[in-house]
Short mmCIF file of C-alpha atoms in Angstrom, two decimals:
data_model
loop_
_atom_site.label_atom_id
_atom_site.label_comp_id
_atom_site.label_asym_id
_atom_site.label_seq_id
_atom_site.Cartn_x
_atom_site.Cartn_y
_atom_site.Cartn_z
CA MET T 1 157.31 151.87 91.30
CA LYS T 2 155.99 150.01 94.52
CA LYS T 3 158.31 151.73 96.83
CA GLU T 4 157.51 155.18 95.49
CA LEU T 5 153.40 154.33 95.73
CA ARG T 6 154.10 152.86 99.38
CA LYS T 7 155.98 156.07 100.50
CA GLU T 8 153.28 158.32 98.68
CA THR T 9 150.69 156.67 100.30
CA GLN T 10 152.15 156.41 103.57
CA ASN T 11 152.89 160.11 103.49
CA ARG T 12 149.20 160.89 102.65
CA ARG T 13 148.09 158.70 105.18
CA GLY T 14 150.43 160.35 108.01
CA MET T 15 148.48 163.48 107.29
CA LEU T 16 145.48 162.40 108.81
CA SER T 17 144.96 163.43 112.44
CA GLU T 18 144.44 161.09 115.16
CA GLY T 19 140.86 162.26 115.34
CA GLU T 20 140.19 161.74 111.58
CA ILE T 21 142.03 158.14 111.95
CA LEU T 22 139.69 157.28 114.78
CA GLU T 23 136.50 158.73 112.91
CA LYS T 24 137.20 157.04 109.49
CA SER T 25 138.09 153.68 111.40
CA SER T 26 134.74 153.85 113.10
CA ALA T 27 132.83 154.34 109.77
CA ILE T 28 134.87 151.32 108.17
CA ALA T 29 134.14 149.03 111.22
CA GLN T 30 130.25 149.83 110.99
CA LYS T 31 130.35 149.06 107.18
CA LEU T 32 132.34 145.74 108.27
CA LYS T 33 129.94 144.57 111.05
CA ALA T 34 127.02 145.02 108.63
CA PHE T 35 129.01 143.01 105.80
CA PRO T 36 127.12 139.60 105.20
CA ALA T 37 130.64 137.76 105.03
CA TYR T 38 131.54 139.10 108.53
CA GLN T 39 128.16 138.43 110.11
CA ALA T 40 128.31 134.92 108.78
CA ALA T 41 131.87 134.04 110.11
CA GLN T 42 132.71 132.64 113.48
CA ASN T 43 136.58 132.62 112.89
CA VAL T 44 137.76 135.65 111.56
CA MET T 45 141.48 136.53 111.05
CA VAL T 46 142.14 140.33 111.93
CA TYR T 47 145.38 142.35 112.11
CA ILE T 48 146.18 144.57 114.99
CA ASP T 49 146.69 148.18 113.81
CA PHE T 50 149.80 150.34 114.06
CA ARG T 51 151.39 153.18 111.99
CA GLY T 52 148.08 154.97 111.20
CA GLU T 53 146.68 152.04 109.71
CA VAL T 54 142.80 151.70 109.90
CA LYS T 55 141.89 151.01 113.70
CA THR T 56 140.82 147.44 114.34
CA GLY T 57 140.26 147.55 118.03
CA GLU T 58 136.54 148.15 118.05
CA ILE T 59 136.27 145.24 115.36
CA ILE T 60 138.17 142.89 117.65
CA GLN T 61 136.18 143.80 120.66
CA ASP T 62 133.02 143.22 118.47
CA LEU T 63 134.05 139.70 117.47
CA ILE T 64 134.86 138.95 121.24
CA SER T 65 131.66 140.18 122.47
CA SER T 66 129.72 138.29 119.80
CA HIS T 67 131.35 135.04 120.83
CA LYS T 68 133.46 134.56 117.72
CA ARG T 69 136.69 133.88 117.41
CA ALA T 70 139.22 136.98 117.01
CA ILE T 71 142.41 135.35 115.55
CA VAL T 72 145.57 137.60 115.18
CA PRO T 73 148.72 137.08 113.13
CA ILE T 74 152.31 136.70 114.78
CA CYS T 75 154.98 137.58 112.40
CA VAL T 76 157.91 135.05 112.12
CA PRO T 77 160.93 137.20 110.62
CA LYS T 78 163.32 133.87 110.11
CA THR T 79 160.52 132.23 107.73
CA ARG T 80 158.67 135.45 106.75
CA GLU T 81 155.53 133.47 107.85
CA MET T 82 152.75 134.05 110.27
CA ILE T 83 151.36 131.87 113.02
CA LEU T 84 147.60 132.58 113.97
CA SER T 85 146.58 132.87 117.23
CA HIS T 86 143.08 132.98 118.97
CA LEU T 87 142.85 136.14 121.11
CA LYS T 88 140.50 136.45 123.88
CA ASN T 89 141.67 139.35 126.13
CA PRO T 90 143.57 141.97 124.14
CA ALA T 91 144.44 144.05 127.31
CA GLU T 92 145.90 141.22 129.18
CA GLU T 93 147.41 139.07 126.33
CA LEU T 94 149.11 141.42 124.21
CA ALA T 95 152.54 142.84 124.29
CA GLU T 96 154.82 144.79 121.64
CA GLY T 97 156.30 142.33 119.39
CA THR T 98 157.97 142.09 115.56
CA PHE T 99 158.37 145.58 113.86
CA GLY T 100 156.54 147.19 116.80
CA VAL T 101 153.04 145.53 116.26
CA PHE T 102 151.19 144.24 119.10
CA GLU T 103 151.16 140.29 119.30
CA PRO T 104 149.83 137.71 121.81
CA LYS T 105 152.65 137.19 124.80
CA GLU T 106 154.01 133.71 124.35
CA GLU T 107 152.02 132.40 127.13
CA TYR T 108 148.61 133.32 125.40
CA ILE T 109 149.56 131.80 121.92
CA ARG T 110 146.65 129.25 121.08
CA PRO T 111 147.49 128.20 117.47
CA VAL T 112 144.80 128.28 114.69
CA ALA T 113 145.05 126.33 111.51
CA PRO T 114 144.40 128.59 108.39
CA ASP T 115 141.57 126.31 107.25
CA GLU T 116 139.81 127.02 110.53
CA ILE T 117 139.29 130.66 109.37
CA ASP T 118 136.05 132.06 107.72
CA LEU T 119 137.14 135.57 106.93
CA VAL T 120 140.42 137.24 106.71
CA ILE T 121 140.78 141.20 107.33
CA VAL T 122 143.79 142.53 105.63
CA PRO T 123 146.02 145.67 106.19
CA GLY T 124 147.86 147.14 103.60
CA VAL T 125 149.38 150.86 102.34
CA ALA T 126 147.96 151.22 99.16
CA PHE T 127 145.06 149.39 97.19
CA ASP T 128 143.66 149.44 93.33
CA ARG T 129 140.04 148.29 92.92
CA LYS T 130 141.08 145.01 91.52
CA GLY T 131 142.14 144.11 94.99
CA TYR T 132 145.92 144.27 94.60
CA ARG T 133 147.78 145.68 97.62
CA ILE T 134 151.09 147.32 98.69
CA GLY T 135 151.85 146.08 102.17
CA TYR T 136 155.09 146.84 103.76
CA GLY T 137 157.47 144.73 101.81
CA GLY T 138 157.79 141.65 103.73
CA GLY T 139 155.47 139.36 101.54
CA TYR T 140 153.82 138.12 104.91
CA TYR T 141 150.24 137.99 103.45
CA ASP T 142 151.20 137.01 100.02
CA ARG T 143 152.69 133.69 101.59
CA PHE T 144 149.99 133.32 103.97
CA PHE T 145 147.34 133.70 100.99
CA GLU T 146 149.11 130.65 99.38
CA LYS T 147 148.23 128.50 102.21
CA LEU T 148 144.45 129.83 102.56
CA PRO T 149 141.78 127.86 101.24
CA LYS T 150 140.49 129.80 97.89
CA LYS T 151 137.01 129.94 99.19
CA ILE T 152 137.88 132.10 102.47
CA PRO T 153 137.16 135.97 101.46
CA ALA T 154 139.76 138.34 102.18
CA VAL T 155 138.80 142.03 103.19
CA ALA T 156 141.18 144.94 103.17
CA LEU T 157 140.15 147.85 105.26
CA ALA T 158 141.66 151.06 104.09
CA PHE T 159 141.12 154.78 103.93
CA ASP T 160 139.90 156.36 100.73
CA LEU T 161 143.08 158.21 100.35
CA GLN T 162 144.90 154.51 100.16
CA LEU T 163 142.95 153.76 96.92
CA VAL T 164 145.53 154.36 93.85
CA GLU T 165 144.77 153.93 90.16
CA LYS T 166 146.69 150.48 89.76
CA VAL T 167 149.30 148.62 91.92
CA PRO T 168 151.95 147.15 89.96
CA ALA T 169 151.32 143.36 90.47
CA GLU T 170 153.75 140.61 90.30
CA VAL T 171 152.93 136.75 89.62
CA PHE T 172 152.88 136.06 93.56
CA ASP T 173 150.70 139.07 94.66
CA GLN T 174 147.41 137.90 95.54
CA ALA T 175 144.48 140.17 95.27
CA VAL T 176 141.77 140.85 98.01
CA ASP T 177 138.05 139.88 97.40
CA TYR T 178 136.81 143.15 98.84
CA ILE T 179 137.94 146.43 100.07
CA ILE T 180 136.14 148.53 102.76
CA THR T 181 136.63 152.24 102.95
CA GLU T 182 134.74 154.94 104.88
CA SER T 183 132.57 155.54 101.92
CA GLU T 184 132.22 152.41 100.04
CA ILE T 185 132.61 148.75 99.72
CA ILE T 186 134.52 147.68 96.71
CA GLN T 187 134.06 144.04 95.26
CA CYS T 188 137.21 143.24 93.63
CA LYS T 189 136.88 140.00 91.84
#
């Protein structure tokens, strides 16, 4: 069931033109920037987009220019865990890493503990209105959420077309608190 939903949603997302992705991503970024939890946060974990995901470049630049900490994940395939690193200069510090996602080069890894984070911005393939998500199947974020203090809000960024009726949730699946799309902000919990 999850595999089919993942494939269907990726196919729908794949039909967006580069222009549509940029336009919708910018609308989502504007909603996020006006979002109180984002405005109050000083240490924001944010993914680096790839494969037609909601673009996060504008958000990362906003964090850096607002003198907030942009914290990005580095995937460790051996343990299926993520190392968090403070990103200061994306143009200089990033290189293609695990799964083709850009990550900080080794010399720019500045580890951050999960409990230092004020807000987590989450990627995904499909979401339902209860906040359950389908990622790429690695379980990296579900494992990460287990280590994250419950009080830290998780916000998923998604295009409207990534919303589905129901994501089949398993015991270990962690729901996000909010989903921001180009047309709405959904409070999930």
